[in-house]
Amino acid sequence: MFSYPPIDEEILALLRDREEFIVIGHISPDGDCLSSQMAMNSMLLKMGKTVHMANAGPFDRSEISHLRSDFLNHIDDELKQRDPLVVVVDCSSPERIGHLADEIGGLTTVVFDHHSSGEQFGTYRYIVPRSVSTTLIIMQLYKALDVEISQEIAEHLFFGFATDSGFFRFINAYRGETLRLVAELVDLGVSPNVMNDRMTGGKSFGYIKYLGKLIDRSESLLDGKVMVSSSWLEDSKQYITTDKPSDSLYTMLLSVQGVEVVLFFKELEGGRTEVGFRSSHQSSINVGALAESFGGGGHKKAAGATVNKPIKETRKLLLEAVEKMLKA
Ligand code: 5GP
Ligand code: MN
């Protein structure tokens, strides 16, 4: 049975002793990242600290755009000179911090993360790849530092868990400890029902049409083992494309009999391509490692990368790489 390793006393002492903090998450923040930042922020505020949240963004997805003003986009020199402790959450490599990585150079940094691929960075680290979400790692901190979890904080902790576990779908056998942590959150007043609405509801009709288009465009390749779909720059004229279609798209394409890998290509300005990767529960393909070989990263079953090549070329290279992995 899995249990979370103890957090180094050195890390706990830093969090107890320092007065000012910057809490940073990854670029294009998702639910786990933002919830982790907010839960960390609340914990430090409860401990009487001065806290700044920072994120390089963008915050243009409709479900997170209202949060933009809570996050700094730059660390100014005045703040940096006060030598705050930097806490980085949900980031597997310094590049994932975006332009903020340069701005925190020289500051003591503690990283809390659950990615299995990536590069070790930061002065101190508490990395638990088996944790379903980074928020459940932050929950360990609340316990270790004996800070009370309010209903609002419990909702942040649950939300990150819900987004990264596909609302309980990606949890494996013998992971009762995860459900026990979540049960604690429900007992603190979190309604999974309300959380599900928050996670999946509120979409525009245009978004649903876009999702339909992406499904319509999907192709089954390599003997049905791979499904791909693409989004083009022109789509933004016709559809609302700022909301990530990925999650529902991946769920549908992965549900096709025999599919091991789903690739989603999004054409970006400047001849670059964003790639989303998923592999099925039964597949032995580690898409985190695959994404890493294209300059990205993530987990065994879910990963992403941005490739500095046009969409057609990126697609060709990736299909070749997947074909090789399927034959191995
Ligand atoms: P999503 O497809 O939901 O954006 O990302 C799936 C997983 O892959 C997340 O855990 C995310 O952190 C990771 N990921 C997505 N894009 C990138 C990327 O460009 N670089 C790295 N290192 N990880 C990524
Ligand atoms: Mn995460």
Short mmCIF file of C-alpha atoms and ligand atoms in Angstrom, two decimals:
data_model
loop_
_atom_site.label_atom_id
_atom_site.label_comp_id
_atom_site.label_asym_id
_atom_site.label_seq_id
_atom_site.Cartn_x
_atom_site.Cartn_y
_atom_site.Cartn_z
CA MET A 1 0.00 0.00 0.00
CA PHE A 2 1.19 3.49 -0.81
CA SER A 3 1.67 6.19 1.75
CA TYR A 4 3.07 9.69 1.33
CA PRO A 5 6.73 9.96 2.41
CA PRO A 6 7.45 12.33 5.30
CA ILE A 7 8.32 15.91 4.31
CA ASP A 8 11.91 16.94 5.13
CA GLU A 9 12.17 18.86 8.38
CA GLU A 10 14.34 21.39 6.53
CA ILE A 11 11.45 22.23 4.21
CA LEU A 12 8.95 22.50 7.07
CA ALA A 13 11.35 24.77 8.99
CA LEU A 14 11.71 27.08 5.97
CA LEU A 15 7.93 27.37 5.64
CA ARG A 16 7.58 28.04 9.37
CA ASP A 17 10.44 30.52 9.65
CA ARG A 18 10.34 32.67 6.52
CA GLU A 19 8.07 35.72 6.45
CA GLU A 20 7.48 36.44 2.76
CA PHE A 21 6.64 34.00 -0.03
CA ILE A 22 6.01 33.85 -3.77
CA VAL A 23 3.88 30.89 -4.85
CA ILE A 24 4.40 30.00 -8.51
CA GLY A 25 2.72 27.47 -10.83
CA HIS A 26 3.17 26.43 -14.45
CA ILE A 27 2.37 28.27 -17.68
CA SER A 28 -1.09 27.62 -19.16
CA PRO A 29 -2.25 26.73 -15.65
CA ASP A 30 -4.79 23.93 -15.22
CA GLY A 31 -7.11 23.07 -12.35
CA ASP A 32 -4.51 21.24 -10.29
CA CYS A 33 -1.95 24.01 -10.71
CA LEU A 34 -4.25 26.90 -9.78
CA SER A 35 -5.90 24.99 -6.92
CA SER A 36 -2.45 24.08 -5.56
CA GLN A 37 -1.33 27.71 -5.75
CA MET A 38 -4.49 28.90 -3.98
CA ALA A 39 -4.33 26.21 -1.29
CA MET A 40 -0.65 26.99 -0.65
CA ASN A 41 -1.44 30.72 -0.55
CA SER A 42 -4.24 30.15 2.01
CA MET A 43 -2.01 27.94 4.15
CA LEU A 44 0.77 30.52 4.32
CA LEU A 45 -1.73 33.34 5.02
CA LYS A 46 -3.16 31.28 7.90
CA MET A 47 0.40 31.00 9.21
CA GLY A 48 0.55 34.82 9.24
CA LYS A 49 2.86 35.16 6.24
CA THR A 50 2.98 37.72 3.42
CA VAL A 51 2.22 35.85 0.21
CA HIS A 52 2.23 36.69 -3.51
CA MET A 53 0.90 34.30 -6.13
CA ALA A 54 2.54 34.49 -9.57
CA ASN A 55 1.83 32.76 -12.84
CA ALA A 56 3.06 33.56 -16.35
CA GLY A 57 -0.39 32.64 -17.74
CA PRO A 58 -2.13 32.90 -20.12
CA PHE A 59 -5.43 33.12 -18.27
CA ASP A 60 -7.59 33.29 -21.39
CA ARG A 61 -9.64 30.12 -20.83
CA SER A 62 -13.09 31.24 -19.72
CA GLU A 63 -13.18 29.12 -16.57
CA ILE A 64 -10.01 30.72 -15.17
CA SER A 65 -10.00 34.24 -16.67
CA HIS A 66 -11.60 35.73 -13.52
CA LEU A 67 -8.54 34.64 -11.50
CA ARG A 68 -6.01 36.65 -13.54
CA SER A 69 -5.92 39.64 -11.16
CA ASP A 70 -4.99 37.42 -8.19
CA PHE A 71 -1.67 36.46 -9.82
CA LEU A 72 1.44 38.56 -10.50
CA ASN A 73 2.76 38.30 -14.04
CA HIS A 74 6.20 39.61 -13.06
CA ILE A 75 8.41 39.59 -9.97
CA ASP A 76 9.68 43.16 -9.61
CA ASP A 77 13.13 44.00 -8.24
CA GLU A 78 11.75 45.53 -5.06
CA LEU A 79 10.01 42.26 -4.13
CA LYS A 80 13.03 40.20 -5.16
CA GLN A 81 15.35 42.28 -2.97
CA ARG A 82 13.31 41.35 0.11
CA ASP A 83 14.52 37.76 -0.54
CA PRO A 84 11.16 35.94 -0.39
CA LEU A 85 11.04 32.15 -0.33
CA VAL A 86 9.80 30.84 -3.68
CA VAL A 87 7.39 27.91 -3.57
CA VAL A 88 6.84 26.24 -6.95
CA VAL A 89 3.90 23.86 -7.40
CA ASP A 90 2.92 21.37 -10.14
CA CYS A 91 6.00 22.12 -12.33
CA SER A 92 8.20 19.32 -13.66
CA SER A 93 10.96 21.58 -15.03
CA PRO A 94 12.05 25.23 -14.77
CA GLU A 95 10.84 25.90 -18.35
CA ARG A 96 7.30 25.20 -17.17
CA ILE A 97 7.49 28.38 -15.05
CA GLY A 98 7.86 30.46 -18.24
CA HIS A 99 9.43 33.94 -18.05
CA LEU A 100 9.14 33.92 -14.23
CA ALA A 101 12.01 31.39 -14.10
CA ASP A 102 14.54 34.13 -14.93
CA GLU A 103 12.95 36.54 -12.49
CA ILE A 104 13.39 34.23 -9.47
CA GLY A 105 17.05 33.42 -10.20
CA GLY A 106 19.11 33.42 -6.99
CA LEU A 107 16.13 33.03 -4.61
CA THR A 108 15.75 29.93 -2.41
CA THR A 109 13.15 27.71 -4.07
CA VAL A 110 11.09 24.77 -2.80
CA VAL A 111 9.30 22.58 -5.36
CA PHE A 112 6.16 20.52 -4.64
CA ASP A 113 5.20 18.30 -7.56
CA HIS A 114 3.87 14.93 -8.73
CA HIS A 115 5.19 14.62 -12.32
CA SER A 116 7.15 11.50 -13.17
CA SER A 117 9.15 13.02 -16.02
CA GLY A 118 11.19 16.20 -16.00
CA GLU A 119 14.27 17.72 -14.54
CA GLN A 120 15.11 18.14 -10.86
CA PHE A 121 15.32 21.80 -9.95
CA GLY A 122 14.92 24.10 -6.95
CA THR A 123 16.91 24.30 -3.73
CA TYR A 124 14.60 21.80 -1.99
CA ARG A 125 12.04 19.38 -3.41
CA TYR A 126 9.15 17.23 -2.25
CA ILE A 127 8.20 15.22 -5.34
CA VAL A 128 5.66 12.40 -5.10
CA PRO A 129 4.99 10.97 -8.60
CA ARG A 130 2.40 8.56 -7.19
CA SER A 131 0.27 11.41 -5.86
CA VAL A 132 -2.79 11.74 -8.08
CA SER A 133 -2.62 15.54 -7.83
CA THR A 134 -0.33 18.24 -6.51
CA THR A 135 -3.20 19.43 -4.28
CA LEU A 136 -3.04 16.14 -2.33
CA ILE A 137 0.67 16.88 -1.76
CA ILE A 138 -0.29 20.32 -0.41
CA MET A 139 -2.78 18.53 1.86
CA GLN A 140 0.18 16.62 3.37
CA LEU A 141 1.75 20.00 4.15
CA TYR A 142 -1.39 21.22 5.93
CA LYS A 143 -1.18 18.09 8.08
CA ALA A 144 2.55 18.32 8.72
CA LEU A 145 2.31 22.01 9.69
CA ASP A 146 -0.97 21.46 11.58
CA VAL A 147 -2.91 24.16 9.70
CA GLU A 148 -6.70 23.90 9.74
CA ILE A 149 -8.38 23.04 6.41
CA SER A 150 -11.50 25.19 5.93
CA GLN A 151 -14.30 24.17 3.54
CA GLU A 152 -12.98 26.63 0.94
CA ILE A 153 -9.49 25.17 1.12
CA ALA A 154 -10.90 21.64 1.04
CA GLU A 155 -12.66 22.62 -2.21
CA HIS A 156 -9.35 23.73 -3.76
CA LEU A 157 -7.70 20.48 -2.66
CA PHE A 158 -10.59 18.42 -4.06
CA PHE A 159 -10.72 20.39 -7.33
CA GLY A 160 -7.07 19.66 -8.20
CA PHE A 161 -7.62 16.00 -7.33
CA ALA A 162 -10.78 15.93 -9.49
CA THR A 163 -9.13 17.45 -12.57
CA ASP A 164 -6.02 15.25 -12.43
CA SER A 165 -7.87 12.03 -11.60
CA GLY A 166 -10.46 12.56 -14.39
CA PHE A 167 -12.98 12.73 -11.55
CA PHE A 168 -11.87 9.43 -9.94
CA ARG A 169 -11.52 7.58 -13.26
CA PHE A 170 -7.71 7.31 -13.31
CA ILE A 171 -7.26 5.82 -9.84
CA ASN A 172 -5.82 2.33 -9.67
CA ALA A 173 -6.33 -0.57 -7.26
CA TYR A 174 -4.70 -0.45 -3.81
CA ARG A 175 -4.90 3.35 -3.74
CA GLY A 176 -7.32 3.52 -0.84
CA GLU A 177 -5.19 6.24 0.80
CA THR A 178 -6.23 8.62 -2.00
CA LEU A 179 -9.91 7.92 -1.41
CA ARG A 180 -9.41 8.30 2.35
CA LEU A 181 -7.86 11.75 1.83
CA VAL A 182 -10.75 12.69 -0.44
CA ALA A 183 -13.23 11.38 2.16
CA GLU A 184 -11.70 13.79 4.67
CA LEU A 185 -12.33 16.64 2.23
CA VAL A 186 -15.96 15.57 1.72
CA ASP A 187 -16.38 15.49 5.51
CA LEU A 188 -15.10 19.07 5.59
CA GLY A 189 -18.05 20.14 3.44
CA VAL A 190 -16.96 19.53 -0.15
CA SER A 191 -19.76 18.29 -2.41
CA PRO A 192 -18.42 16.08 -5.24
CA ASN A 193 -21.68 16.88 -7.02
CA VAL A 194 -21.02 20.66 -6.92
CA MET A 195 -17.36 20.10 -7.83
CA ASN A 196 -18.35 18.08 -10.89
CA ASP A 197 -20.59 20.94 -12.05
CA ARG A 198 -17.75 23.38 -11.52
CA MET A 199 -15.36 21.18 -13.47
CA THR A 200 -17.49 20.18 -16.43
CA GLY A 201 -20.31 22.75 -16.56
CA GLY A 202 -20.49 26.33 -17.79
CA LYS A 203 -19.32 25.59 -21.33
CA SER A 204 -20.55 27.68 -24.23
CA PHE A 205 -22.56 26.17 -27.09
CA GLY A 206 -19.69 27.20 -29.41
CA TYR A 207 -17.31 25.04 -27.42
CA ILE A 208 -19.54 21.99 -27.90
CA LYS A 209 -19.68 22.64 -31.65
CA TYR A 210 -15.87 22.86 -31.71
CA LEU A 211 -15.61 19.58 -29.82
CA GLY A 212 -17.94 18.00 -32.39
CA LYS A 213 -15.72 19.29 -35.19
CA LEU A 214 -12.61 17.79 -33.57
CA ILE A 215 -14.33 14.42 -33.21
CA ASP A 216 -15.50 14.63 -36.82
CA ARG A 217 -11.91 15.30 -37.92
CA SER A 218 -10.38 12.50 -35.86
CA GLU A 219 -8.58 9.67 -37.65
CA SER A 220 -7.84 6.11 -36.65
CA LEU A 221 -4.25 5.13 -37.56
CA LEU A 222 -1.68 2.35 -37.05
CA ASP A 223 -4.20 -0.52 -37.01
CA GLY A 224 -6.58 1.42 -34.83
CA LYS A 225 -4.03 1.75 -32.02
CA VAL A 226 -3.66 5.51 -32.46
CA MET A 227 -6.31 8.20 -32.79
CA VAL A 228 -5.37 11.74 -33.80
CA SER A 229 -7.24 14.99 -34.17
CA SER A 230 -6.09 18.49 -35.06
CA SER A 231 -7.11 22.05 -34.45
CA TRP A 232 -6.14 24.75 -36.97
CA LEU A 233 -5.62 28.47 -36.53
CA GLU A 234 -8.68 29.16 -38.73
CA ASP A 235 -10.85 27.34 -36.18
CA SER A 236 -10.68 30.36 -33.90
CA LYS A 237 -12.68 32.36 -36.49
CA GLN A 238 -15.55 29.90 -36.40
CA TYR A 239 -15.42 28.37 -32.93
CA ILE A 240 -14.52 29.34 -29.40
CA THR A 241 -11.16 27.65 -29.14
CA THR A 242 -9.73 29.22 -25.97
CA ASP A 243 -11.41 26.56 -23.83
CA LYS A 244 -9.33 23.41 -23.96
CA PRO A 245 -11.37 20.75 -25.74
CA SER A 246 -8.85 18.17 -24.68
CA ASP A 247 -10.40 16.36 -21.78
CA SER A 248 -13.73 15.37 -23.29
CA LEU A 249 -12.03 14.76 -26.63
CA TYR A 250 -9.47 12.40 -25.07
CA THR A 251 -12.16 10.54 -23.12
CA MET A 252 -14.17 9.91 -26.29
CA LEU A 253 -11.25 8.92 -28.50
CA LEU A 254 -9.76 6.64 -25.82
CA SER A 255 -13.10 4.86 -25.52
CA VAL A 256 -12.75 3.45 -29.06
CA GLN A 257 -12.02 -0.29 -29.00
CA GLY A 258 -8.28 -1.09 -29.34
CA VAL A 259 -6.99 2.49 -29.00
CA GLU A 260 -3.72 2.85 -27.06
CA VAL A 261 -2.63 6.40 -27.80
CA VAL A 262 -4.47 9.63 -28.56
CA LEU A 263 -2.62 12.62 -29.99
CA PHE A 264 -4.14 16.07 -30.30
CA PHE A 265 -2.32 18.65 -32.44
CA LYS A 266 -3.07 22.33 -32.07
CA GLU A 267 -1.61 24.72 -34.63
CA LEU A 268 -0.07 27.79 -32.98
CA GLU A 269 1.07 31.14 -34.39
CA GLY A 270 4.63 31.21 -35.73
CA GLY A 271 4.70 27.70 -37.18
CA ARG A 272 4.64 25.97 -33.80
CA THR A 273 2.42 23.13 -32.62
CA GLU A 274 1.01 22.21 -29.22
CA VAL A 275 0.61 18.48 -28.74
CA GLY A 276 -1.57 16.74 -26.18
CA PHE A 277 -0.88 13.07 -25.41
CA ARG A 278 -2.93 10.38 -23.66
CA SER A 279 -2.49 6.63 -23.43
CA SER A 280 -5.07 4.07 -22.42
CA HIS A 281 -5.03 2.28 -19.09
CA GLN A 282 -4.09 -1.03 -20.79
CA SER A 283 -1.31 0.46 -22.92
CA SER A 284 2.34 0.17 -21.95
CA ILE A 285 3.17 3.36 -23.85
CA ASN A 286 4.60 6.05 -21.55
CA VAL A 287 3.43 9.29 -23.17
CA GLY A 288 5.32 11.34 -20.53
CA ALA A 289 8.59 9.94 -21.87
CA LEU A 290 7.39 10.45 -25.44
CA ALA A 291 6.46 14.08 -24.74
CA GLU A 292 9.80 14.60 -23.01
CA SER A 293 11.64 13.51 -26.15
CA PHE A 294 9.78 16.34 -27.93
CA GLY A 295 10.72 18.94 -25.31
CA GLY A 296 7.59 18.54 -23.14
CA GLY A 297 6.68 16.23 -20.28
CA GLY A 298 3.93 15.00 -17.99
CA HIS A 299 2.79 11.64 -16.68
CA LYS A 300 2.79 8.08 -18.09
CA LYS A 301 -0.81 8.39 -19.25
CA ALA A 302 -1.16 12.16 -19.85
CA ALA A 303 1.38 14.58 -21.20
CA GLY A 304 1.97 17.62 -23.40
CA ALA A 305 4.60 19.43 -25.44
CA THR A 306 5.00 22.49 -27.63
CA VAL A 307 7.06 21.74 -30.71
CA ASN A 308 8.80 24.43 -32.79
CA LYS A 309 7.66 22.91 -36.07
CA PRO A 310 4.52 23.30 -38.19
CA ILE A 311 1.63 20.99 -37.47
CA LYS A 312 2.11 18.64 -40.45
CA GLU A 313 5.77 18.02 -39.73
CA THR A 314 5.13 17.60 -35.99
CA ARG A 315 2.38 15.09 -36.73
CA LYS A 316 4.63 13.05 -39.03
CA LEU A 317 7.50 12.95 -36.51
CA LEU A 318 5.20 11.97 -33.67
CA LEU A 319 3.46 9.22 -35.59
CA GLU A 320 6.85 7.77 -36.49
CA ALA A 321 7.89 7.87 -32.84
CA VAL A 322 4.65 6.21 -31.70
CA GLU A 323 4.94 3.53 -34.37
CA LYS A 324 8.43 2.69 -33.11
CA MET A 325 7.19 2.50 -29.51
CA LEU A 326 4.29 0.23 -30.50
CA LYS A 327 6.70 -2.16 -32.23
CA ALA A 328 9.20 -2.19 -29.36
P1 5GP B 1 -2.88 18.69 -20.62
O1 5GP B 1 -3.03 17.91 -21.88
O2 5GP B 1 -4.03 18.46 -19.68
O3 5GP B 1 -2.57 20.13 -20.86
O4 5GP B 1 -1.57 18.14 -19.89
C1 5GP B 1 -1.45 16.83 -19.44
C2 5GP B 1 -0.25 16.70 -18.54
O5 5GP B 1 0.95 16.99 -19.26
C3 5GP B 1 -0.23 17.68 -17.37
O6 5GP B 1 0.24 16.97 -16.24
C4 5GP B 1 0.73 18.76 -17.76
O7 5GP B 1 1.38 19.27 -16.64
C5 5GP B 1 1.69 18.04 -18.70
N1 5GP B 1 2.08 18.94 -19.79
C6 5GP B 1 1.27 19.51 -20.71
N2 5GP B 1 1.98 20.27 -21.57
C7 5GP B 1 3.27 20.20 -21.18
C8 5GP B 1 4.50 20.78 -21.67
O8 5GP B 1 4.55 21.53 -22.65
N3 5GP B 1 5.64 20.46 -20.97
C9 5GP B 1 5.62 19.64 -19.88
N4 5GP B 1 6.78 19.40 -19.24
N5 5GP B 1 4.51 19.07 -19.42
C10 5GP B 1 3.34 19.34 -20.04
MN MN B 2 -1.02 18.26 -11.69
#
